[in-house]
Short mmCIF file of N, CA and C in Angstrom, two decimals:
data_model
loop_
_atom_site.label_atom_id
_atom_site.label_comp_id
_atom_site.label_asym_id
_atom_site.label_seq_id
_atom_site.Cartn_x
_atom_site.Cartn_y
_atom_site.Cartn_z
N MET A 370 -15.32 1.83 -5.90
CA MET A 370 -15.57 2.45 -7.24
C MET A 370 -17.06 2.77 -7.29
N ASN A 371 -17.24 4.04 -7.58
CA ASN A 371 -18.65 4.52 -7.51
C ASN A 371 -19.41 4.31 -8.87
N GLU A 372 -18.70 4.40 -9.99
CA GLU A 372 -19.31 4.15 -11.30
C GLU A 372 -19.36 2.63 -11.52
N LYS A 373 -20.17 2.38 -12.58
CA LYS A 373 -20.27 0.96 -12.91
C LYS A 373 -18.87 0.49 -13.34
N LEU A 374 -18.41 -0.68 -12.96
CA LEU A 374 -17.10 -1.15 -13.24
C LEU A 374 -16.98 -1.39 -14.72
N ASN A 375 -15.89 -1.01 -15.36
CA ASN A 375 -15.61 -1.24 -16.79
C ASN A 375 -14.43 -2.17 -16.90
N CYS A 376 -14.22 -2.60 -18.12
CA CYS A 376 -13.19 -3.55 -18.46
C CYS A 376 -11.79 -3.17 -17.94
N GLN A 377 -11.47 -1.89 -18.18
CA GLN A 377 -10.26 -1.36 -17.70
C GLN A 377 -9.98 -1.43 -16.16
N ALA A 378 -10.96 -1.10 -15.56
CA ALA A 378 -11.02 -1.09 -14.07
C ALA A 378 -10.86 -2.57 -13.60
N LEU A 379 -11.46 -3.47 -14.22
CA LEU A 379 -11.33 -4.90 -13.91
C LEU A 379 -9.91 -5.32 -14.06
N LEU A 380 -9.38 -4.98 -15.26
CA LEU A 380 -8.02 -5.36 -15.56
C LEU A 380 -7.02 -4.83 -14.54
N GLU A 381 -7.26 -3.66 -13.98
CA GLU A 381 -6.33 -3.01 -13.05
C GLU A 381 -6.41 -3.79 -11.66
N SER A 382 -7.54 -4.48 -11.39
CA SER A 382 -7.61 -5.19 -10.13
C SER A 382 -7.58 -6.70 -10.35
N LEU A 383 -7.24 -7.13 -11.52
CA LEU A 383 -7.33 -8.55 -11.85
C LEU A 383 -6.47 -9.39 -10.99
N SER A 384 -5.25 -9.05 -10.85
CA SER A 384 -4.35 -9.87 -10.06
C SER A 384 -4.84 -10.05 -8.61
N GLU A 385 -5.18 -8.89 -8.02
CA GLU A 385 -5.65 -8.97 -6.59
C GLU A 385 -6.96 -9.79 -6.51
N TYR A 386 -7.84 -9.71 -7.51
CA TYR A 386 -9.08 -10.47 -7.57
C TYR A 386 -8.79 -11.90 -7.60
N VAL A 387 -7.99 -12.38 -8.55
CA VAL A 387 -7.57 -13.82 -8.58
C VAL A 387 -6.88 -14.28 -7.40
N ASP A 388 -6.04 -13.46 -6.78
CA ASP A 388 -5.41 -13.83 -5.52
C ASP A 388 -6.30 -13.79 -4.26
N GLY A 389 -7.52 -13.30 -4.43
CA GLY A 389 -8.40 -13.20 -3.28
C GLY A 389 -8.01 -12.10 -2.33
N ALA A 390 -7.43 -11.03 -2.81
CA ALA A 390 -6.83 -9.97 -1.95
C ALA A 390 -7.75 -8.67 -2.03
N LEU A 391 -8.87 -8.81 -2.61
CA LEU A 391 -9.82 -7.59 -2.61
C LEU A 391 -10.93 -7.73 -1.62
N GLY A 392 -11.45 -6.61 -1.29
CA GLY A 392 -12.65 -6.62 -0.35
C GLY A 392 -13.84 -7.11 -1.06
N SER A 393 -14.81 -7.52 -0.21
CA SER A 393 -16.01 -8.15 -0.83
C SER A 393 -16.83 -7.25 -1.76
N GLU A 394 -16.86 -5.91 -1.37
CA GLU A 394 -17.59 -5.04 -2.27
C GLU A 394 -16.99 -5.00 -3.73
N LEU A 395 -15.69 -4.83 -3.78
CA LEU A 395 -15.06 -4.79 -5.17
C LEU A 395 -15.24 -6.10 -5.81
N CYS A 396 -15.06 -7.22 -5.06
CA CYS A 396 -15.26 -8.55 -5.71
C CYS A 396 -16.65 -8.67 -6.29
N ASP A 397 -17.66 -8.24 -5.53
CA ASP A 397 -19.06 -8.26 -6.01
C ASP A 397 -19.20 -7.52 -7.29
N GLU A 398 -18.55 -6.27 -7.30
CA GLU A 398 -18.67 -5.46 -8.58
C GLU A 398 -18.01 -6.16 -9.73
N ILE A 399 -16.86 -6.79 -9.50
CA ILE A 399 -16.22 -7.48 -10.59
C ILE A 399 -17.06 -8.70 -11.07
N GLU A 400 -17.62 -9.37 -10.12
CA GLU A 400 -18.48 -10.52 -10.51
C GLU A 400 -19.73 -10.08 -11.25
N ARG A 401 -20.27 -8.92 -10.90
CA ARG A 401 -21.48 -8.31 -11.69
C ARG A 401 -21.01 -7.95 -13.05
N HIS A 402 -19.83 -7.40 -13.17
CA HIS A 402 -19.39 -7.07 -14.47
C HIS A 402 -19.14 -8.24 -15.30
N MET A 403 -18.53 -9.28 -14.74
CA MET A 403 -18.23 -10.54 -15.55
C MET A 403 -19.56 -11.21 -15.99
N ALA A 404 -20.60 -11.04 -15.19
CA ALA A 404 -21.87 -11.61 -15.53
C ALA A 404 -22.30 -11.06 -16.95
N ASP A 405 -21.99 -9.84 -17.21
CA ASP A 405 -22.39 -9.23 -18.46
C ASP A 405 -21.38 -9.08 -19.51
N CYS A 406 -20.16 -9.51 -19.19
CA CYS A 406 -19.03 -9.27 -20.12
C CYS A 406 -18.26 -10.51 -20.33
N GLU A 407 -18.56 -11.09 -21.44
CA GLU A 407 -17.91 -12.38 -21.84
C GLU A 407 -16.34 -12.22 -22.00
N ASP A 408 -15.86 -11.10 -22.51
CA ASP A 408 -14.46 -10.93 -22.69
C ASP A 408 -13.72 -11.01 -21.37
N CYS A 409 -14.20 -10.29 -20.38
CA CYS A 409 -13.60 -10.29 -19.05
C CYS A 409 -13.66 -11.68 -18.41
N ARG A 410 -14.81 -12.40 -18.56
CA ARG A 410 -14.96 -13.76 -18.04
C ARG A 410 -13.83 -14.60 -18.62
N VAL A 411 -13.57 -14.50 -19.93
CA VAL A 411 -12.58 -15.29 -20.53
C VAL A 411 -11.14 -14.91 -19.98
N VAL A 412 -10.89 -13.59 -19.84
CA VAL A 412 -9.58 -13.16 -19.29
C VAL A 412 -9.36 -13.73 -17.89
N VAL A 413 -10.44 -13.59 -17.01
CA VAL A 413 -10.31 -14.05 -15.68
C VAL A 413 -10.13 -15.57 -15.59
N ASP A 414 -10.91 -16.27 -16.43
CA ASP A 414 -10.77 -17.72 -16.49
C ASP A 414 -9.44 -18.19 -16.91
N THR A 415 -8.90 -17.51 -17.94
CA THR A 415 -7.60 -17.89 -18.40
C THR A 415 -6.52 -17.66 -17.41
N LEU A 416 -6.59 -16.48 -16.76
CA LEU A 416 -5.59 -16.24 -15.75
C LEU A 416 -5.64 -17.23 -14.57
N LYS A 417 -6.87 -17.56 -14.10
CA LYS A 417 -7.01 -18.59 -13.04
C LYS A 417 -6.43 -19.91 -13.45
N LYS A 418 -6.66 -20.30 -14.68
CA LYS A 418 -6.18 -21.49 -15.22
C LYS A 418 -4.67 -21.55 -15.25
N THR A 419 -4.11 -20.37 -15.73
CA THR A 419 -2.65 -20.25 -15.86
C THR A 419 -1.98 -20.34 -14.52
N VAL A 420 -2.51 -19.64 -13.50
CA VAL A 420 -2.00 -19.75 -12.17
C VAL A 420 -2.07 -21.17 -11.62
N TYR A 421 -3.22 -21.78 -11.81
CA TYR A 421 -3.40 -23.24 -11.40
C TYR A 421 -2.34 -24.13 -12.01
N LEU A 422 -2.18 -23.96 -13.39
CA LEU A 422 -1.22 -24.84 -14.02
C LEU A 422 0.20 -24.53 -13.55
N TYR A 423 0.49 -23.23 -13.30
CA TYR A 423 1.81 -22.94 -12.83
C TYR A 423 2.10 -23.71 -11.49
N HIS A 424 1.10 -23.54 -10.60
CA HIS A 424 1.34 -24.15 -9.30
C HIS A 424 1.36 -25.73 -9.35
N GLU A 425 0.60 -26.29 -10.27
CA GLU A 425 0.66 -27.80 -10.39
C GLU A 425 1.89 -28.25 -11.10
N THR A 426 2.52 -27.51 -11.96
CA THR A 426 3.65 -28.01 -12.62
C THR A 426 5.01 -27.41 -12.19
N SER A 427 4.92 -26.45 -11.28
CA SER A 427 6.22 -25.81 -10.84
C SER A 427 7.13 -26.79 -10.15
N THR A 428 6.55 -27.76 -9.56
CA THR A 428 7.42 -28.72 -8.76
C THR A 428 7.82 -29.92 -9.70
N LEU A 429 7.16 -30.03 -10.87
CA LEU A 429 7.35 -31.09 -11.73
C LEU A 429 8.44 -30.81 -12.85
N VAL A 430 8.49 -29.58 -13.24
CA VAL A 430 9.34 -29.25 -14.33
C VAL A 430 10.29 -28.10 -13.88
N LYS A 431 11.52 -28.28 -13.92
CA LYS A 431 12.47 -27.28 -13.62
C LYS A 431 12.93 -26.53 -14.82
N ILE A 432 12.69 -25.32 -14.98
CA ILE A 432 13.11 -24.48 -16.05
C ILE A 432 14.54 -24.18 -15.86
N PRO A 433 15.36 -24.37 -16.88
CA PRO A 433 16.73 -23.96 -16.74
C PRO A 433 16.89 -22.42 -16.38
N VAL A 434 17.89 -22.13 -15.60
CA VAL A 434 18.01 -20.74 -15.01
C VAL A 434 18.08 -19.78 -16.14
N ASP A 435 18.86 -20.02 -17.18
CA ASP A 435 18.94 -18.90 -18.26
C ASP A 435 17.65 -18.79 -19.00
N VAL A 436 16.91 -19.79 -19.23
CA VAL A 436 15.57 -19.70 -19.81
C VAL A 436 14.65 -18.89 -18.92
N ARG A 437 14.70 -19.15 -17.63
CA ARG A 437 13.84 -18.53 -16.69
C ARG A 437 14.17 -17.04 -16.67
N GLU A 438 15.43 -16.72 -16.57
CA GLU A 438 15.83 -15.31 -16.60
C GLU A 438 15.39 -14.56 -17.86
N ARG A 439 15.59 -15.16 -19.01
CA ARG A 439 15.22 -14.58 -20.23
C ARG A 439 13.71 -14.29 -20.29
N LEU A 440 12.90 -15.29 -19.79
CA LEU A 440 11.46 -15.19 -19.74
C LEU A 440 11.02 -14.01 -18.81
N PHE A 441 11.65 -13.92 -17.70
CA PHE A 441 11.29 -12.89 -16.67
C PHE A 441 11.61 -11.53 -17.18
N GLN A 442 12.82 -11.46 -17.86
CA GLN A 442 13.26 -10.16 -18.44
C GLN A 442 12.25 -9.80 -19.58
N ARG A 443 11.89 -10.80 -20.42
CA ARG A 443 10.92 -10.50 -21.56
C ARG A 443 9.63 -9.99 -21.00
N LEU A 444 9.17 -10.54 -19.85
CA LEU A 444 7.92 -10.16 -19.25
C LEU A 444 8.06 -8.95 -18.31
N ASP A 445 9.23 -8.44 -18.33
CA ASP A 445 9.53 -7.27 -17.42
C ASP A 445 9.28 -7.62 -15.96
N LEU A 446 9.79 -8.82 -15.57
CA LEU A 446 9.69 -9.30 -14.15
C LEU A 446 11.07 -9.32 -13.54
N ASP A 447 11.96 -8.47 -13.93
CA ASP A 447 13.34 -8.61 -13.41
C ASP A 447 13.47 -8.64 -11.90
N ASP A 448 12.49 -8.12 -11.20
CA ASP A 448 12.51 -8.16 -9.66
C ASP A 448 12.44 -9.47 -9.12
N PHE A 449 12.00 -10.44 -9.97
CA PHE A 449 11.73 -11.80 -9.55
C PHE A 449 12.83 -12.77 -9.86
N ILE A 450 13.89 -12.28 -10.56
CA ILE A 450 15.04 -13.13 -10.97
C ILE A 450 15.83 -13.30 -9.67
N GLN A 451 16.13 -14.57 -9.37
CA GLN A 451 16.92 -14.86 -8.21
C GLN A 451 18.34 -14.99 -8.67
N ARG A 452 19.20 -14.18 -8.04
CA ARG A 452 20.60 -14.19 -8.48
C ARG A 452 21.45 -14.84 -7.30
#
């Protein structure tokens, strides 16, 4: 990205950033942006905590299949429903 990173650009790369799938240059841009943008810091922190909690509890709590399917459909994640 040649221009200064903005909030929308950060959101477009958010998943890859949290997953560690971005190159170092873009990661550096995101981190510089977050240093100046509290809103984006909160969004990134919340997503990281959500992913962490999901991984920590996914083996502890089994969500009933029908509830899981409804949730994924509501979130428009139909591709992840195991049939």
